[in-house]
Amino acid sequence: MKCDTMTTISENDRFECRVVNIIDNLKQWKGVTVEDFDSGGRVYFARVRAEGFNISIGDSLYIGIKELPYGLEEMSMEVHLYDEDDNELDWTIL
């Protein structure tokens, strides 16, 4: 996913991604890797709740991006994972 122009991306924008991997992280969490359809870029989300987990490899999920107001070393954005109903499943910093 190319985000050179963060000022043109709204926090409400969603980008469709495909689930490419699912890992069992203990009993209460799943690790989910999604791949952006356009760029092929991948993001790993480590703490998707296992309760009510109904996601399979190949399913579509959505990501949203929020620019951080400050830089943490080389990290500059929050990436949020959403289901088709716009429920937030997890987030990470890239």
Short mmCIF file of C-alpha atoms in Angstrom, two decimals:
data_model
loop_
_atom_site.label_atom_id
_atom_site.label_comp_id
_atom_site.label_asym_id
_atom_site.label_seq_id
_atom_site.Cartn_x
_atom_site.Cartn_y
_atom_site.Cartn_z
CA MET A 1 0.00 0.00 0.00
CA LYS A 2 1.54 3.30 -1.04
CA CYS A 3 0.80 6.21 1.26
CA ASP A 4 3.06 9.00 0.02
CA THR A 5 0.24 11.51 0.06
CA MET A 6 -1.29 11.06 3.50
CA THR A 7 -3.03 14.43 3.22
CA THR A 8 -5.31 13.02 0.49
CA ILE A 9 -6.41 10.03 2.57
CA SER A 10 -9.21 10.59 5.05
CA GLU A 11 -9.46 8.65 8.32
CA ASN A 12 -12.87 7.45 7.08
CA ASP A 13 -11.43 5.94 3.87
CA ARG A 14 -11.33 2.15 3.77
CA PHE A 15 -9.17 -0.03 1.53
CA GLU A 16 -10.24 -3.57 0.72
CA CYS A 17 -7.72 -6.30 1.54
CA ARG A 18 -7.63 -10.09 1.34
CA VAL A 19 -6.86 -12.31 4.35
CA VAL A 20 -3.74 -14.32 3.48
CA ASN A 21 -2.85 -15.92 6.82
CA ILE A 22 -4.41 -16.64 10.22
CA ILE A 23 -2.41 -17.67 13.30
CA ASP A 24 -3.76 -18.87 16.65
CA ASN A 25 -2.30 -16.56 19.32
CA LEU A 26 -3.27 -18.20 22.62
CA LYS A 27 -6.96 -18.86 23.17
CA GLN A 28 -8.36 -15.35 23.03
CA TRP A 29 -6.55 -13.88 20.00
CA LYS A 30 -5.96 -14.58 16.32
CA GLY A 31 -3.12 -13.15 14.26
CA VAL A 32 -4.42 -11.98 10.87
CA THR A 33 -2.28 -10.98 7.88
CA VAL A 34 -4.04 -9.04 5.13
CA GLU A 35 -2.78 -8.12 1.67
CA ASP A 36 -3.80 -4.97 -0.20
CA PHE A 37 -5.42 -5.85 -3.55
CA ASP A 38 -3.72 -3.02 -5.47
CA SER A 39 -0.17 -2.88 -4.10
CA GLY A 40 0.31 -6.37 -2.67
CA GLY A 41 1.52 -4.79 0.58
CA ARG A 42 0.84 -6.82 3.71
CA VAL A 43 -0.03 -5.87 7.29
CA TYR A 44 -0.10 -8.21 10.29
CA PHE A 45 -2.61 -7.66 13.09
CA ALA A 46 -1.73 -9.69 16.20
CA ARG A 47 -4.75 -9.18 18.44
CA VAL A 48 -7.99 -9.94 16.63
CA ARG A 49 -10.42 -11.36 19.18
CA ALA A 50 -11.00 -15.09 18.79
CA GLU A 51 -14.48 -14.85 20.33
CA GLY A 52 -16.96 -14.76 17.47
CA PHE A 53 -14.08 -15.08 14.97
CA ASN A 54 -15.64 -15.84 11.61
CA ILE A 55 -12.82 -15.01 9.19
CA SER A 56 -11.17 -17.36 6.71
CA ILE A 57 -8.19 -17.11 4.36
CA GLY A 58 -9.37 -15.40 1.18
CA ASP A 59 -12.03 -13.28 2.92
CA SER A 60 -12.15 -9.53 2.36
CA LEU A 61 -11.48 -7.15 5.24
CA TYR A 62 -10.79 -3.43 5.19
CA ILE A 63 -8.06 -1.18 6.50
CA GLY A 64 -8.15 2.47 7.45
CA ILE A 65 -5.13 4.72 7.90
CA LYS A 66 -4.55 7.55 10.35
CA GLU A 67 -1.42 9.68 10.19
CA LEU A 68 0.30 10.07 13.55
CA PRO A 69 0.76 13.67 14.68
CA TYR A 70 4.29 12.73 15.71
CA GLY A 71 6.84 10.22 14.46
CA LEU A 72 7.89 7.22 16.54
CA GLU A 73 11.29 6.44 15.10
CA GLU A 74 10.37 5.27 11.58
CA MET A 75 6.67 4.70 12.30
CA SER A 76 4.28 7.34 11.01
CA MET A 77 0.74 5.92 10.82
CA GLU A 78 -1.89 3.88 12.60
CA VAL A 79 -3.48 1.16 10.48
CA HIS A 80 -6.87 -0.13 11.62
CA LEU A 81 -8.51 -3.40 10.53
CA TYR A 82 -12.30 -3.46 9.97
CA ASP A 83 -14.87 -6.04 8.97
CA GLU A 84 -17.50 -5.49 6.26
CA ASP A 85 -19.81 -3.82 8.82
CA ASP A 86 -17.10 -1.26 9.71
CA ASN A 87 -16.45 -2.83 13.13
CA GLU A 88 -12.86 -2.30 14.24
CA LEU A 89 -11.08 -5.63 14.76
CA ASP A 90 -7.54 -4.47 15.63
CA TRP A 91 -4.97 -1.76 14.93
CA THR A 92 -1.20 -1.44 14.62
CA ILE A 93 1.41 1.26 14.03
CA LEU A 94 3.58 1.25 10.89
#
